[in-house]
Amino acid sequence: MTELWHDHQNQIKEITIDTPFQVGPVNVYLIFSDALILVDTGPKTAEAREQLKAGLRKYGVSFKDLDYLLLTHHHPDHIGLTAEVAESTKVAGHHRLIPWLDPAHHPDFLKQRIAYLDHFYKRHGMDEASASAIVNQNLKYMTYAEVAPLNVPLHDGDRLDGLPGWHVMETLGHAQTHLSLMRDNDQVMVAGDHLIRHISSNALLEPPHEPGGERPRTLLQYREAMKKCLSASKVYSGHGEPVLEPAALIQKRLYEQDQKAAYLKSLIGQEVMTAVGVTRKMYKGLYDRQPGLTFSETLGHLDLLESRLELSVSEEDIWRYAVPQKD
Ligand SMILES: [Zn+2]
């Protein structure tokens, strides 16, 4: 343990790393406690690797000093350099990260997800070209990650050895593998992409984690997981500046979602529409450029309306949404 490390005892230090993705730079964090924890890694690029190493060096540590690498969720900008860090460090994260981090032992995992989504997209009115563009984009995205098996699978409420006074919070919605850390005494959080100050985090469409299970209604999950964080005093995010007034931001996000859902409902009006039809009407040309994100965003809000019985869906070969008419 170096002098510098002692200086940082009980502190949280941010290292910002560039990504080749539209979201911009990602923040990873060092937590200096009884153990030394790195939260997330950045993507697998040469530039990110150098920036991560330089960031650690600034605090007088290197990969071999880390006791744990804690991953907030499975997206490549957060887990990209896992294999490299894991050579000398235990990897901790949500228990559902297991197949993501050990694809060799879960060869069907990705295949089943792709098959589910392909079928799902088409059932909601998507054409072949857009559906396969999304799959290809996702596969390319995953090449920015080189993974290693999960050593410490975590569940909601768990505590990590060497990190006294903190607990794990399952914060699903943005990803089905998402977790955050919360410090008990002052409710400070390190929260990955759960809450971001300058952009609204997407509750992304994902297949059921277990084949044959029910599709997670990710926006509904996300809203519940945000409400769990209303007591947070400060949130260190995966992107951008820390959130200094988490409760106000959460209320704002919930309100924006309600507004967007109401707008989508008005777009449907008296019509009977597929989710893709609603997405096109909402996003126009952006749908052609980003079918995956725009569809996912729309579907989340349709789920929200459906859960409130403000929308009904007819589940035939092609699923269609309609606003129930009062008589
Ligand atoms: Zn993410």
mmCIF file of C-alpha atoms and ligand atoms in Angstrom:
data_model
loop_
_atom_site.group_PDB
_atom_site.id
_atom_site.type_symbol
_atom_site.label_atom_id
_atom_site.label_comp_id
_atom_site.label_asym_id
_atom_site.label_seq_id
_atom_site.Cartn_x
_atom_site.Cartn_y
_atom_site.Cartn_z
ATOM 1 C CA MET A 1 0.000 0.000 0.000
ATOM 2 C CA THR A 2 1.465 3.342 -1.004
ATOM 3 C CA GLU A 3 1.488 6.678 0.822
ATOM 4 C CA LEU A 4 -0.943 8.062 -1.701
ATOM 5 C CA TRP A 5 -3.439 5.352 -0.954
ATOM 6 C CA HIS A 6 -3.452 6.351 2.738
ATOM 7 C CA ASP A 7 -4.195 9.922 1.722
ATOM 8 C CA HIS A 8 -7.312 8.768 -0.113
ATOM 9 C CA GLN A 9 -8.769 6.549 2.623
ATOM 10 C CA ASN A 10 -12.575 6.448 2.384
ATOM 11 C CA GLN A 11 -12.594 8.590 -0.714
ATOM 12 C CA ILE A 12 -14.200 8.074 -4.093
ATOM 13 C CA LYS A 13 -12.070 9.135 -7.052
ATOM 14 C CA GLU A 14 -13.292 9.520 -10.588
ATOM 15 C CA ILE A 15 -11.325 8.570 -13.699
ATOM 16 C CA THR A 16 -12.837 9.723 -16.996
ATOM 17 C CA ILE A 17 -12.192 7.567 -20.047
ATOM 18 C CA ASP A 18 -13.007 8.244 -23.690
ATOM 19 C CA THR A 19 -15.279 5.881 -25.610
ATOM 20 C CA PRO A 20 -15.940 5.554 -29.347
ATOM 21 C CA PHE A 21 -19.675 5.666 -28.584
ATOM 22 C CA GLN A 22 -22.223 8.418 -28.979
ATOM 23 C CA VAL A 23 -22.658 8.668 -25.203
ATOM 24 C CA GLY A 24 -19.168 10.212 -24.924
ATOM 25 C CA PRO A 25 -16.693 9.578 -22.096
ATOM 26 C CA VAL A 26 -17.424 7.097 -19.300
ATOM 27 C CA ASN A 27 -16.547 7.577 -15.626
ATOM 28 C CA VAL A 28 -14.989 4.762 -13.654
ATOM 29 C CA TYR A 29 -14.378 5.079 -9.913
ATOM 30 C CA LEU A 30 -11.806 4.077 -7.352
ATOM 31 C CA ILE A 31 -13.188 3.520 -3.878
ATOM 32 C CA PHE A 32 -10.484 3.541 -1.211
ATOM 33 C CA SER A 33 -11.796 1.490 1.702
ATOM 34 C CA ASP A 34 -10.371 -1.496 3.617
ATOM 35 C CA ALA A 35 -10.146 -2.914 0.122
ATOM 36 C CA LEU A 36 -9.407 -1.002 -3.058
ATOM 37 C CA ILE A 37 -12.326 -1.225 -5.475
ATOM 38 C CA LEU A 38 -12.441 -0.198 -9.116
ATOM 39 C CA VAL A 39 -15.975 0.380 -10.380
ATOM 40 C CA ASP A 40 -16.154 -0.295 -14.149
ATOM 41 C CA THR A 41 -13.326 -0.214 -16.684
ATOM 42 C CA GLY A 42 -14.124 1.717 -19.868
ATOM 43 C CA PRO A 43 -14.294 0.114 -23.334
ATOM 44 C CA LYS A 44 -11.714 -2.149 -24.912
ATOM 45 C CA THR A 45 -9.688 0.372 -26.898
ATOM 46 C CA ALA A 46 -5.972 1.158 -26.705
ATOM 47 C CA GLU A 47 -6.773 4.726 -25.731
ATOM 48 C CA ALA A 48 -9.097 3.691 -22.893
ATOM 49 C CA ARG A 49 -6.510 1.233 -21.564
ATOM 50 C CA GLU A 50 -3.883 4.002 -21.364
ATOM 51 C CA GLN A 51 -6.333 6.419 -19.772
ATOM 52 C CA LEU A 52 -7.349 3.860 -17.149
ATOM 53 C CA LYS A 53 -3.737 3.034 -16.293
ATOM 54 C CA ALA A 54 -2.798 6.720 -16.138
ATOM 55 C CA GLY A 55 -5.824 7.413 -13.947
ATOM 56 C CA LEU A 56 -4.814 4.697 -11.484
ATOM 57 C CA ARG A 57 -1.226 5.943 -11.522
ATOM 58 C CA LYS A 58 -2.389 9.396 -10.512
ATOM 59 C CA TYR A 59 -3.620 7.853 -7.249
ATOM 60 C CA GLY A 60 -0.481 5.767 -6.793
ATOM 61 C CA VAL A 61 -2.032 2.408 -7.671
ATOM 62 C CA SER A 62 -2.028 -0.096 -10.518
ATOM 63 C CA PHE A 63 -4.148 -3.091 -11.568
ATOM 64 C CA LYS A 64 -2.347 -5.386 -9.111
ATOM 65 C CA ASP A 65 -3.351 -3.208 -6.135
ATOM 66 C CA LEU A 66 -7.055 -3.620 -6.847
ATOM 67 C CA ASP A 67 -8.959 -6.057 -4.610
ATOM 68 C CA TYR A 68 -12.152 -5.969 -6.653
ATOM 69 C CA LEU A 69 -13.389 -4.846 -9.998
ATOM 70 C CA LEU A 70 -17.081 -4.120 -9.504
ATOM 71 C CA LEU A 71 -19.119 -3.919 -12.704
ATOM 72 C CA THR A 72 -22.313 -1.847 -12.695
ATOM 73 C CA HIS A 73 -23.778 -3.529 -15.806
ATOM 74 C CA HIS A 74 -22.890 -5.409 -18.957
ATOM 75 C CA HIS A 75 -22.542 -2.567 -21.481
ATOM 76 C CA PRO A 76 -19.114 -2.483 -23.206
ATOM 77 C CA ASP A 77 -18.256 1.080 -22.135
ATOM 78 C CA HIS A 78 -18.378 -0.275 -18.558
ATOM 79 C CA ILE A 79 -16.900 -3.771 -18.860
ATOM 80 C CA GLY A 80 -14.593 -3.520 -21.887
ATOM 81 C CA LEU A 81 -11.262 -4.056 -20.121
ATOM 82 C CA THR A 82 -12.502 -6.672 -17.632
ATOM 83 C CA ALA A 83 -10.232 -9.448 -18.936
ATOM 84 C CA GLU A 84 -7.147 -7.353 -18.426
ATOM 85 C CA VAL A 85 -8.035 -6.073 -14.947
ATOM 86 C CA ALA A 86 -9.195 -9.560 -13.898
ATOM 87 C CA GLU A 87 -5.717 -11.035 -14.350
ATOM 88 C CA SER A 88 -4.895 -9.829 -10.827
ATOM 89 C CA THR A 89 -8.306 -8.928 -9.388
ATOM 90 C CA LYS A 90 -11.619 -10.533 -8.419
ATOM 91 C CA VAL A 91 -14.592 -9.512 -10.542
ATOM 92 C CA ALA A 92 -17.831 -8.666 -8.713
ATOM 93 C CA GLY A 93 -21.184 -7.742 -10.195
ATOM 94 C CA HIS A 94 -24.864 -8.604 -10.542
ATOM 95 C CA HIS A 95 -25.407 -12.375 -10.580
ATOM 96 C CA ARG A 96 -27.000 -12.056 -14.021
ATOM 97 C CA LEU A 97 -23.616 -11.000 -15.408
ATOM 98 C CA ILE A 98 -22.521 -14.666 -15.326
ATOM 99 C CA PRO A 99 -23.407 -15.521 -18.965
ATOM 100 C CA TRP A 100 -22.240 -12.124 -20.220
ATOM 101 C CA LEU A 101 -18.830 -12.562 -18.609
ATOM 102 C CA ASP A 102 -18.332 -16.231 -19.422
ATOM 103 C CA PRO A 103 -19.733 -16.761 -22.915
ATOM 104 C CA ALA A 104 -17.635 -19.904 -23.438
ATOM 105 C CA HIS A 105 -19.753 -21.723 -20.842
ATOM 106 C CA HIS A 106 -23.015 -20.137 -22.030
ATOM 107 C CA PRO A 107 -22.792 -20.569 -25.799
ATOM 108 C CA ASP A 108 -26.563 -20.267 -26.353
ATOM 109 C CA PHE A 109 -27.091 -17.144 -24.284
ATOM 110 C CA LEU A 110 -26.469 -14.545 -26.983
ATOM 111 C CA LYS A 111 -28.000 -16.679 -29.738
ATOM 112 C CA GLN A 112 -31.237 -17.022 -27.782
ATOM 113 C CA ARG A 113 -31.352 -13.308 -27.092
ATOM 114 C CA ILE A 114 -30.860 -12.464 -30.747
ATOM 115 C CA ALA A 115 -33.529 -14.943 -31.815
ATOM 116 C CA TYR A 116 -35.975 -13.574 -29.241
ATOM 117 C CA LEU A 117 -35.428 -9.970 -30.298
ATOM 118 C CA ASP A 118 -35.615 -10.754 -34.018
ATOM 119 C CA HIS A 119 -38.997 -12.431 -33.496
ATOM 120 C CA PHE A 120 -40.143 -9.660 -31.156
ATOM 121 C CA TYR A 121 -39.248 -6.856 -33.557
ATOM 122 C CA LYS A 122 -41.094 -8.491 -36.434
ATOM 123 C CA ARG A 123 -44.166 -9.170 -34.326
ATOM 124 C CA HIS A 124 -44.223 -5.431 -33.600
ATOM 125 C CA GLY A 125 -44.140 -4.527 -37.272
ATOM 126 C CA MET A 126 -40.438 -4.120 -38.003
ATOM 127 C CA ASP A 127 -39.024 -4.914 -41.430
ATOM 128 C CA GLU A 128 -36.218 -7.421 -41.919
ATOM 129 C CA ALA A 129 -33.571 -4.807 -42.778
ATOM 130 C CA SER A 130 -34.071 -2.764 -39.606
ATOM 131 C CA ALA A 131 -34.246 -5.869 -37.403
ATOM 132 C CA SER A 132 -30.972 -7.255 -38.730
ATOM 133 C CA ALA A 133 -29.339 -3.801 -38.598
ATOM 134 C CA ILE A 134 -30.067 -3.700 -34.862
ATOM 135 C CA VAL A 135 -28.640 -7.178 -34.285
ATOM 136 C CA ASN A 136 -25.487 -6.346 -36.246
ATOM 137 C CA GLN A 137 -25.037 -3.082 -34.408
ATOM 138 C CA ASN A 138 -25.349 -4.864 -31.061
ATOM 139 C CA LEU A 139 -22.843 -7.530 -32.076
ATOM 140 C CA LYS A 140 -20.382 -4.871 -33.179
ATOM 141 C CA TYR A 141 -20.938 -3.022 -29.902
ATOM 142 C CA MET A 142 -20.006 -6.168 -27.950
ATOM 143 C CA THR A 143 -16.601 -6.340 -29.690
ATOM 144 C CA TYR A 144 -15.585 -3.438 -27.442
ATOM 145 C CA ALA A 145 -15.522 -5.801 -24.479
ATOM 146 C CA GLU A 146 -13.115 -8.530 -23.518
ATOM 147 C CA VAL A 147 -14.510 -10.327 -20.528
ATOM 148 C CA ALA A 148 -13.515 -12.696 -17.729
ATOM 149 C CA PRO A 149 -15.728 -14.823 -15.474
ATOM 150 C CA LEU A 150 -17.611 -13.302 -12.559
ATOM 151 C CA ASN A 151 -16.023 -14.311 -9.230
ATOM 152 C CA VAL A 152 -18.439 -12.623 -6.837
ATOM 153 C CA PRO A 153 -22.112 -12.743 -7.919
ATOM 154 C CA LEU A 154 -24.072 -10.075 -6.044
ATOM 155 C CA HIS A 155 -27.732 -9.663 -5.093
ATOM 156 C CA ASP A 156 -29.754 -6.731 -3.811
ATOM 157 C CA GLY A 157 -28.660 -5.785 -0.288
ATOM 158 C CA ASP A 158 -25.354 -7.659 -0.398
ATOM 159 C CA ARG A 159 -22.187 -6.248 1.066
ATOM 160 C CA LEU A 160 -18.726 -6.605 -0.393
ATOM 161 C CA ASP A 161 -15.793 -7.781 1.765
ATOM 162 C CA GLY A 162 -13.479 -4.882 2.419
ATOM 163 C CA LEU A 163 -16.139 -2.297 1.749
ATOM 164 C CA PRO A 164 -17.757 -1.798 5.171
ATOM 165 C CA GLY A 165 -20.604 0.687 5.383
ATOM 166 C CA TRP A 166 -21.729 0.196 1.773
ATOM 167 C CA HIS A 167 -24.425 -2.014 0.327
ATOM 168 C CA VAL A 168 -25.351 -3.203 -3.117
ATOM 169 C CA MET A 169 -28.622 -1.994 -4.616
ATOM 170 C CA GLU A 170 -30.168 -3.798 -7.556
ATOM 171 C CA THR A 171 -31.128 -0.971 -9.911
ATOM 172 C CA LEU A 172 -32.677 -2.626 -12.955
ATOM 173 C CA GLY A 173 -34.119 -0.838 -15.958
ATOM 174 C CA HIS A 174 -31.259 0.560 -18.012
ATOM 175 C CA ALA A 175 -29.864 -2.974 -18.026
ATOM 176 C CA GLN A 176 -31.061 -6.281 -16.573
ATOM 177 C CA THR A 177 -27.642 -6.624 -14.885
ATOM 178 C CA HIS A 178 -27.548 -3.179 -13.296
ATOM 179 C CA LEU A 179 -26.510 -2.595 -9.726
ATOM 180 C CA SER A 180 -25.355 0.405 -7.750
ATOM 181 C CA LEU A 181 -23.533 0.965 -4.477
ATOM 182 C CA MET A 182 -24.932 3.023 -1.625
ATOM 183 C CA ARG A 183 -23.068 4.198 1.460
ATOM 184 C CA ASP A 184 -25.183 3.628 4.567
ATOM 185 C CA ASN A 185 -24.293 6.690 6.635
ATOM 186 C CA ASP A 186 -24.709 9.468 4.085
ATOM 187 C CA GLN A 187 -26.599 7.787 1.187
ATOM 188 C CA VAL A 188 -23.908 8.623 -1.345
ATOM 189 C CA MET A 189 -24.262 6.388 -4.415
ATOM 190 C CA VAL A 190 -22.026 5.132 -7.166
ATOM 191 C CA ALA A 191 -24.690 4.298 -9.683
ATOM 192 C CA GLY A 192 -23.357 3.523 -13.172
ATOM 193 C CA ASP A 193 -25.937 4.524 -15.770
ATOM 194 C CA HIS A 194 -28.887 4.399 -13.397
ATOM 195 C CA LEU A 195 -29.049 8.166 -13.016
ATOM 196 C CA ILE A 196 -27.276 10.597 -15.336
ATOM 197 C CA ARG A 197 -27.457 14.338 -14.894
ATOM 198 C CA HIS A 198 -27.263 15.620 -18.474
ATOM 199 C CA ILE A 199 -29.175 12.891 -20.355
ATOM 200 C CA SER A 200 -32.080 10.624 -19.531
ATOM 201 C CA SER A 201 -30.875 7.054 -19.220
ATOM 202 C CA ASN A 202 -32.663 4.632 -21.574
ATOM 203 C CA ALA A 203 -34.605 1.716 -20.131
ATOM 204 C CA LEU A 204 -33.520 -0.620 -22.903
ATOM 205 C CA LEU A 205 -35.618 -3.436 -24.313
ATOM 206 C CA GLU A 206 -34.160 -6.798 -23.321
ATOM 207 C CA PRO A 207 -35.374 -10.373 -23.651
ATOM 208 C CA PRO A 208 -36.376 -12.331 -20.552
ATOM 209 C CA HIS A 209 -33.187 -13.308 -18.718
ATOM 210 C CA GLU A 210 -34.333 -16.923 -18.610
ATOM 211 C CA PRO A 211 -35.561 -18.291 -21.944
ATOM 212 C CA GLY A 212 -39.333 -18.700 -21.823
ATOM 213 C CA GLY A 213 -39.686 -16.193 -19.011
ATOM 214 C CA GLU A 214 -41.679 -13.023 -19.178
ATOM 215 C CA ARG A 215 -40.233 -9.984 -20.933
ATOM 216 C CA PRO A 216 -39.113 -7.421 -18.342
ATOM 217 C CA ARG A 217 -41.091 -4.183 -18.646
ATOM 218 C CA THR A 218 -37.892 -2.194 -18.407
ATOM 219 C CA LEU A 219 -39.332 1.311 -18.125
ATOM 220 C CA LEU A 220 -41.613 0.204 -15.278
ATOM 221 C CA GLN A 221 -38.647 -1.449 -13.576
ATOM 222 C CA TYR A 222 -36.570 1.631 -14.115
ATOM 223 C CA ARG A 223 -39.155 3.908 -12.545
ATOM 224 C CA GLU A 224 -39.360 1.676 -9.458
ATOM 225 C CA ALA A 225 -35.573 1.509 -9.211
ATOM 226 C CA MET A 226 -35.340 5.304 -9.435
ATOM 227 C CA LYS A 227 -37.851 5.665 -6.588
ATOM 228 C CA LYS A 228 -35.578 3.444 -4.457
ATOM 229 C CA CYS A 229 -32.921 6.157 -4.765
ATOM 230 C CA LEU A 230 -34.983 9.164 -3.641
ATOM 231 C CA SER A 231 -33.029 9.277 -0.377
ATOM 232 C CA ALA A 232 -29.649 9.469 -2.125
ATOM 233 C CA SER A 233 -27.626 12.550 -1.195
ATOM 234 C CA LYS A 234 -25.219 12.521 -4.143
ATOM 235 C CA VAL A 235 -24.875 10.195 -7.099
ATOM 236 C CA TYR A 236 -21.634 9.487 -8.928
ATOM 237 C CA SER A 237 -22.658 8.577 -12.480
ATOM 238 C CA GLY A 238 -21.206 6.537 -15.289
ATOM 239 C CA HIS A 239 -21.367 9.589 -17.537
ATOM 240 C CA GLY A 240 -21.057 13.294 -16.787
ATOM 241 C CA GLU A 241 -20.998 15.264 -13.558
ATOM 242 C CA PRO A 242 -22.223 13.854 -10.228
ATOM 243 C CA VAL A 243 -25.905 14.382 -9.473
ATOM 244 C CA LEU A 244 -26.104 16.749 -6.498
ATOM 245 C CA GLU A 245 -29.889 16.760 -6.093
ATOM 246 C CA PRO A 246 -30.916 13.199 -6.926
ATOM 247 C CA ALA A 247 -34.514 13.440 -5.680
ATOM 248 C CA ALA A 248 -35.232 16.460 -7.885
ATOM 249 C CA LEU A 249 -33.692 14.763 -10.920
ATOM 250 C CA ILE A 250 -35.680 11.572 -10.282
ATOM 251 C CA GLN A 251 -38.939 13.538 -10.045
ATOM 252 C CA LYS A 252 -38.037 15.309 -13.275
ATOM 253 C CA ARG A 253 -37.329 12.045 -15.082
ATOM 254 C CA LEU A 254 -40.585 10.475 -13.856
ATOM 255 C CA TYR A 255 -42.486 13.551 -15.011
ATOM 256 C CA GLU A 256 -40.799 13.541 -18.431
ATOM 257 C CA GLN A 257 -41.754 9.883 -18.872
ATOM 258 C CA ASP A 258 -45.370 10.618 -17.968
ATOM 259 C CA GLN A 259 -45.394 13.460 -20.490
ATOM 260 C CA LYS A 260 -43.875 11.345 -23.223
ATOM 261 C CA ALA A 261 -46.364 8.532 -22.585
ATOM 262 C CA ALA A 262 -49.250 11.010 -22.810
ATOM 263 C CA TYR A 263 -47.856 12.343 -26.088
ATOM 264 C CA LEU A 264 -47.546 8.841 -27.567
ATOM 265 C CA LYS A 265 -51.118 8.142 -26.568
ATOM 266 C CA SER A 266 -52.205 11.285 -28.392
ATOM 267 C CA LEU A 267 -50.251 10.170 -31.477
ATOM 268 C CA ILE A 268 -52.173 6.913 -31.536
ATOM 269 C CA GLY A 269 -55.463 8.752 -31.084
ATOM 270 C CA GLN A 270 -58.257 6.767 -32.716
ATOM 271 C CA GLU A 271 -55.895 4.607 -34.746
ATOM 272 C CA VAL A 272 -54.806 1.001 -34.280
ATOM 273 C CA MET A 273 -51.040 0.941 -34.602
ATOM 274 C CA THR A 274 -48.010 -1.314 -34.273
ATOM 275 C CA ALA A 275 -45.221 -0.247 -31.922
ATOM 276 C CA VAL A 276 -43.049 0.385 -34.977
ATOM 277 C CA GLY A 277 -45.819 2.517 -36.471
ATOM 278 C CA VAL A 278 -45.908 4.608 -33.291
ATOM 279 C CA THR A 279 -42.100 4.836 -33.286
ATOM 280 C CA ARG A 280 -42.063 6.113 -36.876
ATOM 281 C CA LYS A 281 -44.732 8.660 -36.131
ATOM 282 C CA MET A 282 -42.831 9.834 -33.052
ATOM 283 C CA TYR A 283 -39.270 9.846 -34.360
ATOM 284 C CA LYS A 284 -39.643 10.087 -38.163
ATOM 285 C CA GLY A 285 -36.176 9.984 -39.848
ATOM 286 C CA LEU A 286 -34.388 9.201 -36.595
ATOM 287 C CA TYR A 287 -36.103 5.799 -36.593
ATOM 288 C CA ASP A 288 -34.305 4.853 -39.825
ATOM 289 C CA ARG A 289 -30.935 5.870 -38.390
ATOM 290 C CA GLN A 290 -31.461 4.403 -34.906
ATOM 291 C CA PRO A 291 -34.229 1.804 -35.076
ATOM 292 C CA GLY A 292 -33.071 -0.050 -31.949
ATOM 293 C CA LEU A 293 -32.980 2.899 -29.570
ATOM 294 C CA THR A 294 -36.096 4.639 -30.860
ATOM 295 C CA PHE A 295 -38.143 1.425 -30.847
ATOM 296 C CA SER A 296 -36.978 0.538 -27.337
ATOM 297 C CA GLU A 297 -37.813 4.003 -26.044
ATOM 298 C CA THR A 298 -41.287 3.911 -27.600
ATOM 299 C CA LEU A 299 -42.055 0.404 -26.419
ATOM 300 C CA GLY A 300 -41.151 1.319 -22.838
ATOM 301 C CA HIS A 301 -43.718 4.086 -22.834
ATOM 302 C CA LEU A 302 -46.324 1.853 -24.496
ATOM 303 C CA ASP A 303 -45.694 -0.637 -21.665
ATOM 304 C CA LEU A 304 -46.289 2.182 -19.188
ATOM 305 C CA LEU A 305 -49.590 3.134 -20.826
ATOM 306 C CA GLU A 306 -50.649 -0.507 -21.018
ATOM 307 C CA SER A 307 -49.886 -1.008 -17.325
ATOM 308 C CA ARG A 308 -52.238 1.903 -16.586
ATOM 309 C CA LEU A 309 -54.932 0.445 -18.842
ATOM 310 C CA GLU A 310 -54.638 3.511 -21.072
ATOM 311 C CA LEU A 311 -53.722 1.310 -23.991
ATOM 312 C CA SER A 312 -54.759 -2.149 -25.072
ATOM 313 C CA VAL A 313 -52.838 -4.514 -27.274
ATOM 314 C CA SER A 314 -54.209 -7.176 -29.596
ATOM 315 C CA GLU A 315 -51.786 -10.069 -29.634
ATOM 316 C CA GLU A 316 -52.178 -11.639 -33.049
ATOM 317 C CA ASP A 317 -49.447 -12.342 -35.623
ATOM 318 C CA ILE A 318 -48.672 -8.669 -35.609
ATOM 319 C CA TRP A 319 -49.328 -6.888 -32.320
ATOM 320 C CA ARG A 320 -51.278 -3.651 -32.460
ATOM 321 C CA TYR A 321 -51.995 -0.976 -29.884
ATOM 322 C CA ALA A 322 -55.167 1.048 -29.479
ATOM 323 C CA VAL A 323 -56.553 3.501 -26.955
ATOM 324 C CA PRO A 324 -59.624 1.871 -25.391
ATOM 325 C CA GLN A 325 -62.660 3.934 -26.421
ATOM 326 C CA LYS A 326 -65.084 4.874 -23.695
ATOM 327 C CA ASP A 327 -68.701 4.332 -24.628
HETATM 328 ZN ZN ZN B 1 -25.146 1.474 -20.085
#
